[in-house]
Amino acid sequence: MIWCIFILGILLPQSFAHPGFFTSIGQMTDLIHTEKDLVTSLKDYIKAEEDKLEQIKKWAEKLDRLTNTATKDPEGFVGHPVNAFKLVKRLNTEWSELENLVLKDMSDGFISNLTIQRQYFPNDEDQVGAAKALLRLQDTYNLDTDTISKGNLPGVKHKSFLTAEDCFELGKVAYTEADYYHTELWMEQALRQLEEGEISTIDKVSVLDYLSYAVYQQGDLDKALLLTKKLLELDPEHQRANGNLKYFEYIMAKEKDANKSASDGQSDKKTTPRRKGVAVDYLPERQKYEMLCRGEGIKMTPRRQKKLFCRYHDGNRNPKFILAPAKQEDEWDKPRIIRFHDIISDAEIEIVKDLAKPRLRRATISNPITGDLETVHYRISKSAWLSGYENPVVSRINMRIQDLTGLDVSTAEELQKDEPDAFKELGTGNRIATWLFYMSDVSAGGATVFPEVGASVWPKKGTAVFWYNLFASGEGDYSTRHAACPVLVGNKWVSNKWLHERGQEFRRPCTLSELE
């Protein structure tokens, strides 16, 4: 018997580049607990140092009083045999004990704990990945640097701020990637915060050095020249800035001479900035995708909206749903996307999540050139596959999908395939339909978008959406091409069920028309 499978994924508002690390909420929360443990260890170390200093202080105060008395009448003081004995004892023994106390390293426990925990720390690659994720969120949700820096994001529970140093680091990451557009944005934000009086470990000279070059790389020579002059006002001996100043002035003079000699008579033509403003890997669909992620999609006409309904659905008189029908809502008309409300309970969600957590692995895509499955920086979710035989709850949910869709789930994908010919090995045809559970609410972002038709479907815990990927004829419905938007605030748990062609011959008969 072929068992039915769930794929459960989690998406976070940020991710790291290091393959397989720090991309699930569980691993991130583990880091929080790790840091808390280190803070506790650090406080213990501070307390030990304070206790040590307190002992030294008491000893010093005692000897201060004693030596003050002794130095007033040294001969009379040592004339007392007990004082003479104690002086010899102190200098021979007690000062050595004090020396040992002063030299005693109280940091051993803290350093040992830190060394153990460091193996679980993110690395440089992870930090770069986190920075890139933040830049992706900035672009997708059209956020300005000041909004991000001040932590003014929708739905936040724990507001956090970026320091000038943080902004500088984001700018450096963009600079390393030759992304001079984002370099300029974040260096300007760092400079703005420094000029507002923020105390920081970085200085304006360092920021202006990066900023002027980033502006130049985008073609704005006038601004690059002004920024370079500003840098030299702060550090007249700055070698690179002095070189850049001469170069910029040379280029501008050369362009001015070329403009004067031009036949069109535009003698004072200024350099036109060549703003990039888009990612290196920009795709034509990206602008539409990002608009949909922001909720700026196509608005249905009133006439189309009137055709969308809410209803109770009994699964074509299925005995399980006659007395307690499922709540259905039309999300979109073409392609038809249906949302089922209150279709999975909180208890069921927790069981499915508990089963999946130990198996979560970084999601992959098929390389279009090699056909190999691989991780990519823009797909940061983690996934796990669950079989119906593993737990009665999973089996029960599988049957619920079959009852409500009328489709046979026995030919659904059984195992997560690591080879490119997974579908061929299954022998169950293409994915005829998709059932997608939303297993968490998301504070901001995380929509499922359909760029071909301009639809955005937003996560709502306990609901599921369903649509057909193929027409009844078996031809692919390209309007159902979809993508997940990055989570801006919060985290997103989803559970997919992909239903296949085989076994649906009598449940969804083929039509004569290709596109029906």
Phi, psi and omega in degrees: 000138179267126184267157183267147191236148168251144166248124182246129182234158176228135177239140182244164178287350179208161181210173180237157187279333185298117187304127174084357183243145167055041176241002176243154182297328179297316181292324179293318178292330174300321179295324177299314180293325177298314181294323177298318178297320179292323178296318177299316179296321179294319179295323176298320178295317178299318179297318179296320178294320179295318177297319179297313179295326179295319176298316180296320180296315179297319180296318180295319180295320180296313180290331177297316179295318182296313182291329176298318179291315184295320184288345177289328180211074186303315183294315179296324182293312182280351176293339176278122185302326180292316178299320179298315179299313184292327177296313178298318181296317181298311185290329181276325187242305191292324178292329176292321177296321179295320178300316179297322179295316180297321182279348182296128181271110181275357186270359185306313182297316180294313181297321179297315179296318180298319180296320179294314184287335185299333180296340179262000183288150169296156178250187182300322180296321177297318181296320177297318178299320179295321179294317179297323179297320179295321178294325178294318177297321179301315181288313185299317184257013172054050184261138175276161185296326181293321178298314180293316183298324180273357177073023182274064180258148182293138173076013182284141175261326183239094184292138182222150184244153172259132176279170175301323178295320177299314180298320178299318180295321177297318178298322180293321178298314178298320180298317179299329180272007184061027177265082187285340176297307180288331175301313180298314182301314186279330174290324176295322178294318178298316180296319180299317181291325177292320180290339176278000175101010180294133176279128186212162177279345177261161181240168183296328181300313180298318180295313181296329178299310178292317186297314182298320181290320179298319179295318178300317181298338179265004172095001182266082184294322180302312181291321179299321179294316179297317180294323179294320177295323178295321178297317183289337173295326179277327182217084184299339184265007183296112188298311183294320181295320178297319177295316180296321180301312179298320181293314180299317180295323178295314181297317182294321178295320179296317179293323180295318178297320180294322179293323181295325183276354181289146184287342182283353175077010179277079187288332184248030181297129181270157177296130180269121179300139178250080183288129177278289172071003178226159182291158179298323182266034184295135177242150181305326182284346189297318181299316179293318178301313182293324176298318179295322178297329179274000181081021181257035183281186180294132177268128179295146174289155178306326181295318178290321181298327180294342181270357178266132185228163166251146184203166169262133185241125183256015178063044181055054177065033176291130184306330182290339186239007179292313181275335180228072183295155178280148179270122182246145175221133176283120177270325183207155184265311181227107359289157182283119178241123184245138174251133174257125181266148177049045187262348176219132185278162177300322180296317178295320179300314181296323179294314179298318180296318180297324178291325187275327188309314182294345186251359184303128178227153181302130180291150182238167170231164178271124178294123184294342181266310184268337184083356181282150175276133183210157175276149178225155187295334184270353175247103191249007181285164173239149184222160176211150181251136182236135180261150181298330183285347185285330184204136181299333179294317179296317178299318180296319180292322176303314181294328178297319178296316180298317182295323185275330180268338184077009181257151180280120181268001183290343179257015176291163184297132183270316186233155173284121185265133180260003179247153185294339182264036185300314183297320182297320181290327179294322180068026182244015178078187181284171177284111183281329183206160179235133173243124186234112175278137168260116188253011175202153168277154180237129183297319179203136179085194174081018180289159168258120187243150180239090187300329182298327184243353177082027181262143174233127178245125188260143181297139173213118185304136177088359179254170175215147175244150184222138174206159176268133176273338181240148169290165180300337179286346183099353177284148181290138176262097186290347177289347179268005174301130187219167180210153177267135176277148178296146177283127180276311178223130180105201175214159189231123174251128176228159177223119183263146169229115179259120181261139187253167186297316186298136181093354182256006188304322181258346179277326176222082186299150179291145177257169181279335181270140182296323188253032176241000000 
